[in-house]
Coordinates of C-alpha atoms in Angstrom, one line a residue:
Chain A
G1 CA 13.7 17.7 -13.6
N2 CA 12.0 17.8 -10.2
S3 CA 14.1 17.4 -7.1
V4 CA 14.0 17.9 -3.3
T5 CA 17.0 18.8 -1.1
Q6 CA 16.9 18.2 2.6
M7 CA 19.5 19.0 5.3
E8 CA 21.7 16.2 6.2
G9 CA 21.4 14.6 9.6
P10 CA 21.3 13.3 12.1
V11 CA 19.7 16.2 14.0
T12 CA 20.3 15.6 17.7
L13 CA 18.2 17.5 20.2
S14 CA 17.2 17.4 23.8
E15 CA 13.6 17.0 24.7
E16 CA 11.5 20.2 24.5
A17 CA 14.0 21.8 22.1
F18 CA 12.8 23.7 19.0
L19 CA 13.1 21.7 15.7
T20 CA 13.7 22.9 12.2
I21 CA 14.4 20.6 9.3
N22 CA 15.1 22.5 6.0
C23 CA 13.6 21.4 2.7
T24 CA 13.9 23.2 -0.6
Y25 CA 12.6 22.0 -4.0
T26 CA 13.0 22.5 -7.7
A27 CA 10.0 21.9 -9.8
T28 CA 8.1 23.2 -12.9
G29 CA 4.8 24.7 -12.1
Y30 CA 3.2 24.5 -8.7
P31 CA 3.8 21.1 -7.0
S32 CA 2.0 19.8 -3.9
L33 CA 4.4 19.4 -1.0
F34 CA 4.5 16.7 1.7
W35 CA 6.3 15.7 4.8
Y36 CA 6.4 12.0 5.6
V37 CA 7.8 10.4 8.8
Q38 CA 9.3 6.9 9.1
Y39 CA 9.6 5.3 12.6
P40 CA 12.1 2.5 13.1
G41 CA 11.1 -0.7 11.3
E42 CA 8.0 0.9 9.8
G43 CA 6.9 2.3 6.5
L44 CA 6.4 6.0 5.7
Q45 CA 3.4 7.8 7.1
L46 CA 2.1 11.1 5.9
L47 CA 2.8 13.8 8.5
L48 CA 1.4 16.9 6.7
K49 CA 0.9 18.4 3.3
A50 CA 0.3 21.8 1.5
T51 CA -1.1 22.1 -2.0
K52 CA -0.6 25.8 -2.9
A53 CA 1.6 28.8 -2.0
D54 CA 1.3 30.2 1.5
D55 CA -0.6 27.1 2.7
K56 CA 0.4 25.9 6.1
G57 CA 0.2 22.2 6.8
S58 CA 0.1 21.0 10.4
N59 CA -0.2 17.8 12.4
K60 CA 0.8 16.5 15.8
G61 CA 2.5 19.9 16.7
F62 CA 4.5 19.9 13.4
E63 CA 4.1 22.7 10.9
A64 CA 5.4 23.6 7.5
T65 CA 4.6 26.6 5.2
Y66 CA 4.7 26.4 1.4
R67 CA 7.0 29.3 0.4
K68 CA 6.9 29.8 -3.4
E69 CA 9.3 32.7 -3.4
T70 CA 12.1 30.7 -1.7
T71 CA 10.9 27.3 -3.0
S72 CA 11.0 25.9 0.5
F73 CA 8.9 23.8 2.9
H74 CA 10.7 23.7 6.2
L75 CA 9.4 21.5 9.0
E76 CA 9.1 23.0 12.5
K77 CA 8.0 21.9 15.9
G78 CA 8.1 24.0 19.0
S79 CA 8.9 21.3 21.6
V80 CA 10.1 17.9 20.5
Q81 CA 9.6 14.7 22.4
V82 CA 11.6 11.5 22.6
S83 CA 8.8 9.8 20.6
D84 CA 9.5 12.2 17.7
S85 CA 12.8 10.4 17.0
A86 CA 12.4 9.1 13.4
V87 CA 13.5 9.8 9.8
Y88 CA 11.6 12.7 8.1
F89 CA 11.2 12.9 4.3
C90 CA 10.2 15.9 2.3
A91 CA 8.5 15.1 -1.0
L92 CA 6.8 16.8 -3.9
S93 CA 4.2 15.8 -6.4
D94 CA 4.0 17.8 -9.6
R95 CA 0.8 18.4 -11.6
S96 CA 1.9 17.3 -15.1
G97 CA 0.7 14.0 -16.4
F98 CA 0.7 11.2 -13.9
Q99 CA 1.9 12.7 -10.6
K100 CA 4.7 10.7 -8.9
L101 CA 6.2 11.6 -5.6
V102 CA 9.9 12.8 -5.6
F103 CA 11.5 12.3 -2.2
G104 CA 14.4 14.0 -0.5
T105 CA 17.1 11.8 1.0
G106 CA 15.6 12.0 4.5
T107 CA 16.7 13.6 7.8
R108 CA 17.2 11.5 10.9
L109 CA 16.0 13.1 14.1
L110 CA 17.3 11.9 17.5
V111 CA 15.7 13.3 20.6
S112 CA 17.3 12.5 24.0
P113 CA 15.5 12.8 27.4
Chain B
N1 CA -7.2 -1.9 9.8
A2 CA -4.5 -3.5 7.6
G3 CA -3.9 -0.8 4.9
V4 CA -1.0 -1.9 2.8
T5 CA 0.4 -5.4 3.5
Q6 CA 3.8 -6.6 2.2
T7 CA 5.2 -10.1 2.3
P8 CA 7.7 -11.3 3.2
K9 CA 9.2 -8.9 5.8
F10 CA 12.8 -10.3 5.4
Q11 CA 14.5 -12.4 2.7
V12 CA 18.0 -13.5 1.9
L13 CA 18.8 -14.6 -1.6
K14 CA 21.8 -15.8 -3.5
T15 CA 22.9 -14.1 -6.6
G16 CA 21.0 -15.3 -9.6
Q17 CA 17.9 -16.5 -7.6
S18 CA 14.5 -15.2 -8.4
M19 CA 11.8 -13.9 -6.1
T20 CA 8.5 -12.2 -6.0
L21 CA 7.6 -9.6 -3.4
Q22 CA 3.9 -9.4 -2.7
C23 CA 1.8 -6.4 -1.9
A24 CA -1.9 -6.0 -1.2
Q25 CA -4.1 -3.0 -0.2
D26 CA -7.6 -3.0 1.3
M27 CA -8.4 0.6 0.8
N28 CA -9.9 0.3 -2.7
H29 CA -7.1 2.5 -4.1
N30 CA -6.6 2.8 -7.9
S31 CA -2.9 3.5 -7.9
M32 CA 0.0 1.4 -6.5
Y33 CA 3.8 1.9 -6.4
W34 CA 7.0 0.0 -5.7
Y35 CA 10.0 1.9 -4.2
R36 CA 13.4 1.0 -3.0
Q37 CA 15.1 2.7 -0.1
D38 CA 18.9 2.9 0.1
P39 CA 21.0 4.7 2.6
G40 CA 21.6 8.4 1.7
M41 CA 19.3 8.1 -1.4
G42 CA 15.8 8.4 -0.1
L43 CA 13.1 6.5 -1.9
R44 CA 13.3 5.8 -5.6
L45 CA 10.4 4.7 -7.7
I46 CA 10.8 1.4 -9.4
Y47 CA 7.4 0.8 -11.1
Y48 CA 3.9 2.1 -10.7
S49 CA 0.4 1.2 -11.7
A50 CA -1.9 4.1 -12.3
S51 CA -4.9 1.8 -12.4
E52 CA -5.8 -1.9 -12.7
G53 CA -4.4 -3.3 -15.9
T54 CA -1.7 -0.7 -16.4
T55 CA 2.0 -0.5 -15.3
D56 CA 4.8 1.9 -16.1
K57 CA 8.5 2.3 -15.4
G58 CA 9.7 4.6 -12.7
E59 CA 13.2 5.9 -12.0
V60 CA 15.0 2.6 -11.5
P61 CA 13.2 -0.2 -13.3
N62 CA 16.1 -2.3 -14.6
G63 CA 16.2 -5.8 -13.2
Y64 CA 12.6 -5.8 -12.1
N65 CA 9.2 -6.7 -13.4
V66 CA 5.7 -6.1 -12.0
S67 CA 2.2 -7.4 -12.2
R68 CA -1.0 -5.7 -11.3
L69 CA -2.9 -8.8 -10.6
N70 CA -6.1 -7.1 -9.7
K71 CA -7.1 -3.8 -8.0
R72 CA -5.8 -5.0 -4.6
E73 CA -2.5 -6.7 -5.5
F74 CA 0.7 -5.4 -7.1
S75 CA 3.7 -7.7 -7.1
L76 CA 7.4 -7.0 -7.8
R77 CA 9.6 -9.7 -9.3
L78 CA 13.4 -10.1 -9.4
E79 CA 14.2 -12.5 -12.2
S80 CA 17.9 -12.9 -11.4
A81 CA 18.9 -11.2 -8.2
A82 CA 22.1 -9.2 -8.0
P83 CA 23.9 -7.8 -4.9
S84 CA 23.1 -4.2 -6.1
Q85 CA 19.4 -5.1 -5.5
T86 CA 20.0 -5.4 -1.8
S87 CA 17.7 -2.8 -0.3
V88 CA 14.5 -2.2 1.6
Y89 CA 11.5 -2.3 -0.7
F90 CA 8.3 -0.4 0.0
C91 CA 4.9 -0.8 -1.6
A92 CA 2.5 2.1 -1.5
S93 CA -1.0 3.0 -2.8
S94 CA -3.1 6.1 -3.3
E95 CA -6.7 6.8 -4.2
D96 CA -6.0 8.3 -7.5
Q97 CA -2.7 9.9 -8.3
V98 CA -4.1 12.0 -11.2
I99 CA -5.0 14.4 -8.3
S100 CA -1.7 15.6 -7.2
N101 CA -2.4 16.2 -3.5
Q102 CA -3.5 12.6 -2.7
P103 CA -1.1 11.1 -0.1
Q104 CA 0.4 7.7 -0.6
H105 CA 0.0 5.0 2.0
F106 CA 3.0 2.7 2.6
G107 CA 3.5 -0.8 3.8
D108 CA 6.1 -1.7 6.4
G109 CA 8.7 -2.8 3.8
T110 CA 10.6 -5.9 2.8
R111 CA 14.2 -6.1 3.8
L112 CA 16.0 -8.0 1.0
S113 CA 19.7 -9.1 1.1
I114 CA 21.4 -10.6 -2.0
L115 CA 24.6 -12.5 -1.2

């Protein structure tokens, strides 16, 4: 079946550091890939998405590239801020039948001033 | 600019009690979902509704029932609550999940504790 594997957290960084959160997936066919972010006490919000191989999704300084050859969709940001502290979820949606999101377990990011 | 609204935000129940979690969306979306979020397990799909009048089981449906009351509303019912159902519950909606790249929009969650 489909699955998503994320690096365990928490990831602790100082402000302005470079961020990478790893995400790999297992799926039949060519899924769409998503990163969602959850701020404390809130629901999940879509951060970015990519729908085919080599696509790069980007938003708010975050980027992720759909790598079919390595089945990966790693999240990166060049300079994190305290306000980026949140839990980040990688997810996929396959294209067979009724597409349902499959989520990774989430990675907590803590950014200190 | 409400989006997806869930009620209540918090609830404490005793084992064996029943409860209905309410969800409404104002985006005219066709598809709606219920998830539970547990530490270290991400989000797991309980039930979903592809369109008004249809519902289907997700990954973890046991102990739950749902009703798609109309296009806007999708409720989740616990008939006889158990401590294992202590969790944070999220409702979500999407325009039409037949198209795989449609994002889902989430409510702020209901934190449910079963004693």
